[in-house]
């Protein structure tokens, strides 16, 4: 129990120190800059066509979804 209380106290002290430092600097808390969408990139890979590895992965997922749908259909019938 002592270890927990000491750890909790250390965490509170660190968080308090960070808060005081932020207040002393007189900065305003800001949100995200918008991420990749702010610079006109819709996805991480900004290529017009997916790479071969992604095409294979999507094909496997499609086959798996079809098998699952067929299995559920057979199970219900």
mmCIF file with all atom_site columns, C-alpha atoms in Angstrom:
data_model
loop_
_atom_site.group_PDB
_atom_site.id
_atom_site.type_symbol
_atom_site.label_atom_id
_atom_site.label_alt_id
_atom_site.label_comp_id
_atom_site.label_asym_id
_atom_site.label_entity_id
_atom_site.label_seq_id
_atom_site.pdbx_PDB_ins_code
_atom_site.Cartn_x
_atom_site.Cartn_y
_atom_site.Cartn_z
_atom_site.occupancy
_atom_site.B_iso_or_equiv
_atom_site.pdbx_formal_charge
_atom_site.auth_seq_id
_atom_site.auth_comp_id
_atom_site.auth_asym_id
_atom_site.auth_atom_id
_atom_site.pdbx_PDB_model_num
ATOM 1  C CA . UNK A 1 1  ? 0.000   0.000   0.000   1.00 0.00 ? 1  UNK A CA 1
ATOM 2  C CA . UNK A 1 2  ? 2.903   2.351   0.743   1.00 0.00 ? 2  UNK A CA 1
ATOM 3  C CA . UNK A 1 3  ? 4.272   1.830   -2.765  1.00 0.00 ? 3  UNK A CA 1
ATOM 4  C CA . UNK A 1 4  ? 0.917   2.781   -4.259  1.00 0.00 ? 4  UNK A CA 1
ATOM 5  C CA . UNK A 1 5  ? 0.637   5.938   -2.170  1.00 0.00 ? 5  UNK A CA 1
ATOM 6  C CA . UNK A 1 6  ? 4.200   7.004   -2.958  1.00 0.00 ? 6  UNK A CA 1
ATOM 7  C CA . UNK A 1 7  ? 3.660   6.382   -6.687  1.00 0.00 ? 7  UNK A CA 1
ATOM 8  C CA . UNK A 1 8  ? 0.354   8.255   -6.629  1.00 0.00 ? 8  UNK A CA 1
ATOM 9  C CA . UNK A 1 9  ? 2.018   11.173  -4.830  1.00 0.00 ? 9  UNK A CA 1
ATOM 10 C CA . UNK A 1 10 ? 4.835   11.299  -7.380  1.00 0.00 ? 10 UNK A CA 1
ATOM 11 C CA . UNK A 1 11 ? 2.332   11.343  -10.248 1.00 0.00 ? 11 UNK A CA 1
ATOM 12 C CA . UNK A 1 12 ? 0.372   14.155  -8.590  1.00 0.00 ? 12 UNK A CA 1
ATOM 13 C CA . UNK A 1 13 ? 3.576   16.129  -8.033  1.00 0.00 ? 13 UNK A CA 1
ATOM 14 C CA . UNK A 1 14 ? 4.638   15.733  -11.674 1.00 0.00 ? 14 UNK A CA 1
ATOM 15 C CA . UNK A 1 15 ? 1.207   16.722  -12.977 1.00 0.00 ? 15 UNK A CA 1
ATOM 16 C CA . UNK A 1 16 ? 1.153   19.700  -10.609 1.00 0.00 ? 16 UNK A CA 1
ATOM 17 C CA . UNK A 1 17 ? 4.618   20.806  -11.723 1.00 0.00 ? 17 UNK A CA 1
ATOM 18 C CA . UNK A 1 18 ? 3.581   20.563  -15.362 1.00 0.00 ? 18 UNK A CA 1
ATOM 19 C CA . UNK A 1 19 ? 0.445   22.613  -14.682 1.00 0.00 ? 19 UNK A CA 1
ATOM 20 C CA . UNK A 1 20 ? 2.392   25.299  -12.836 1.00 0.00 ? 20 UNK A CA 1
ATOM 21 C CA . UNK A 1 21 ? 4.962   25.450  -15.630 1.00 0.00 ? 21 UNK A CA 1
ATOM 22 C CA . UNK A 1 22 ? 2.237   25.851  -18.218 1.00 0.00 ? 22 UNK A CA 1
ATOM 23 C CA . UNK A 1 23 ? 0.528   28.604  -16.193 1.00 0.00 ? 23 UNK A CA 1
ATOM 24 C CA . UNK A 1 24 ? 3.831   30.461  -15.671 1.00 0.00 ? 24 UNK A CA 1
ATOM 25 C CA . UNK A 1 25 ? 4.492   30.450  -19.421 1.00 0.00 ? 25 UNK A CA 1
ATOM 26 C CA . UNK A 1 26 ? 1.024   32.057  -19.931 1.00 0.00 ? 26 UNK A CA 1
ATOM 27 C CA . UNK A 1 27 ? 0.201   29.939  -22.934 1.00 0.00 ? 27 UNK A CA 1
ATOM 28 C CA . UNK A 1 28 ? -3.303  29.044  -24.028 1.00 0.00 ? 28 UNK A CA 1
ATOM 29 C CA . UNK A 1 29 ? -4.170  25.367  -24.378 1.00 0.00 ? 29 UNK A CA 1
ATOM 30 C CA . UNK A 1 30 ? -4.462  24.690  -28.110 1.00 0.00 ? 30 UNK A CA 1
ATOM 31 C CA . UNK A 1 31 ? -6.109  21.919  -30.042 1.00 0.00 ? 31 UNK A CA 1
ATOM 32 C CA . UNK A 1 32 ? -4.738  19.918  -32.921 1.00 0.00 ? 32 UNK A CA 1
ATOM 33 C CA . UNK A 1 33 ? -3.553  21.703  -36.047 1.00 0.00 ? 33 UNK A CA 1
ATOM 34 C CA . UNK A 1 34 ? -5.856  19.450  -38.069 1.00 0.00 ? 34 UNK A CA 1
ATOM 35 C CA . UNK A 1 35 ? -3.419  16.682  -38.872 1.00 0.00 ? 35 UNK A CA 1
ATOM 36 C CA . UNK A 1 36 ? -2.883  15.601  -42.458 1.00 0.00 ? 36 UNK A CA 1
ATOM 37 C CA . UNK A 1 37 ? -6.255  17.032  -43.513 1.00 0.00 ? 37 UNK A CA 1
ATOM 38 C CA . UNK A 1 38 ? -4.927  20.540  -42.921 1.00 0.00 ? 38 UNK A CA 1
ATOM 39 C CA . UNK A 1 39 ? -2.296  20.097  -45.630 1.00 0.00 ? 39 UNK A CA 1
ATOM 40 C CA . UNK A 1 40 ? -4.651  18.527  -48.173 1.00 0.00 ? 40 UNK A CA 1
ATOM 41 C CA . UNK A 1 41 ? -3.810  14.850  -47.656 1.00 0.00 ? 41 UNK A CA 1
ATOM 42 C CA . UNK A 1 42 ? -6.899  12.676  -47.307 1.00 0.00 ? 42 UNK A CA 1
ATOM 43 C CA . UNK A 1 43 ? -5.095  9.516   -46.223 1.00 0.00 ? 43 UNK A CA 1
ATOM 44 C CA . UNK A 1 44 ? -1.677  8.475   -44.969 1.00 0.00 ? 44 UNK A CA 1
ATOM 45 C CA . UNK A 1 45 ? -0.731  7.086   -48.362 1.00 0.00 ? 45 UNK A CA 1
ATOM 46 C CA . UNK A 1 46 ? -1.497  9.865   -50.844 1.00 0.00 ? 46 UNK A CA 1
ATOM 47 C CA . UNK A 1 47 ? -0.988  7.683   -53.915 1.00 0.00 ? 47 UNK A CA 1
ATOM 48 C CA . UNK A 1 48 ? -3.763  7.443   -56.544 1.00 0.00 ? 48 UNK A CA 1
ATOM 49 C CA . UNK A 1 49 ? -3.858  3.639   -56.458 1.00 0.00 ? 49 UNK A CA 1
ATOM 50 C CA . UNK A 1 50 ? -3.241  1.314   -53.489 1.00 0.00 ? 50 UNK A CA 1
ATOM 51 C CA . UNK A 1 51 ? -0.056  -0.767  -53.446 1.00 0.00 ? 51 UNK A CA 1
ATOM 52 C CA . UNK A 1 52 ? -0.044  -4.496  -54.206 1.00 0.00 ? 52 UNK A CA 1
ATOM 53 C CA . UNK A 1 53 ? 0.150   -5.483  -50.534 1.00 0.00 ? 53 UNK A CA 1
ATOM 54 C CA . UNK A 1 54 ? -2.950  -3.441  -49.728 1.00 0.00 ? 54 UNK A CA 1
ATOM 55 C CA . UNK A 1 55 ? -4.811  -4.894  -52.719 1.00 0.00 ? 55 UNK A CA 1
ATOM 56 C CA . UNK A 1 56 ? -4.008  -8.424  -51.498 1.00 0.00 ? 56 UNK A CA 1
ATOM 57 C CA . UNK A 1 57 ? -5.090  -7.572  -47.951 1.00 0.00 ? 57 UNK A CA 1
ATOM 58 C CA . UNK A 1 58 ? -8.381  -6.070  -49.178 1.00 0.00 ? 58 UNK A CA 1
ATOM 59 C CA . UNK A 1 59 ? -9.005  -9.117  -51.382 1.00 0.00 ? 59 UNK A CA 1
ATOM 60 C CA . UNK A 1 60 ? -8.440  -11.461 -48.418 1.00 0.00 ? 60 UNK A CA 1
ATOM 61 C CA . UNK A 1 61 ? -10.824 -9.386  -46.293 1.00 0.00 ? 61 UNK A CA 1
ATOM 62 C CA . UNK A 1 62 ? -13.466 -9.526  -49.030 1.00 0.00 ? 62 UNK A CA 1
ATOM 63 C CA . UNK A 1 63 ? -13.163 -13.322 -49.307 1.00 0.00 ? 63 UNK A CA 1
ATOM 64 C CA . UNK A 1 64 ? -13.356 -13.663 -45.532 1.00 0.00 ? 64 UNK A CA 1
ATOM 65 C CA . UNK A 1 65 ? -16.491 -11.459 -45.447 1.00 0.00 ? 65 UNK A CA 1
ATOM 66 C CA . UNK A 1 66 ? -18.118 -13.553 -48.184 1.00 0.00 ? 66 UNK A CA 1
ATOM 67 C CA . UNK A 1 67 ? -17.350 -16.795 -46.319 1.00 0.00 ? 67 UNK A CA 1
ATOM 68 C CA . UNK A 1 68 ? -18.728 -15.358 -43.095 1.00 0.00 ? 68 UNK A CA 1
ATOM 69 C CA . UNK A 1 69 ? -21.908 -14.205 -44.835 1.00 0.00 ? 69 UNK A CA 1
ATOM 70 C CA . UNK A 1 70 ? -22.370 -17.639 -46.446 1.00 0.00 ? 70 UNK A CA 1
ATOM 71 C CA . UNK A 1 71 ? -21.756 -19.373 -43.102 1.00 0.00 ? 71 UNK A CA 1
ATOM 72 C CA . UNK A 1 72 ? -24.306 -17.168 -41.341 1.00 0.00 ? 72 UNK A CA 1
ATOM 73 C CA . UNK A 1 73 ? -26.820 -17.759 -44.137 1.00 0.00 ? 73 UNK A CA 1
ATOM 74 C CA . UNK A 1 74 ? -26.375 -21.548 -43.839 1.00 0.00 ? 74 UNK A CA 1
ATOM 75 C CA . UNK A 1 75 ? -26.625 -21.354 -40.066 1.00 0.00 ? 75 UNK A CA 1
ATOM 76 C CA . UNK A 1 76 ? -29.916 -19.434 -40.171 1.00 0.00 ? 76 UNK A CA 1
ATOM 77 C CA . UNK A 1 77 ? -31.485 -21.716 -42.806 1.00 0.00 ? 77 UNK A CA 1
#
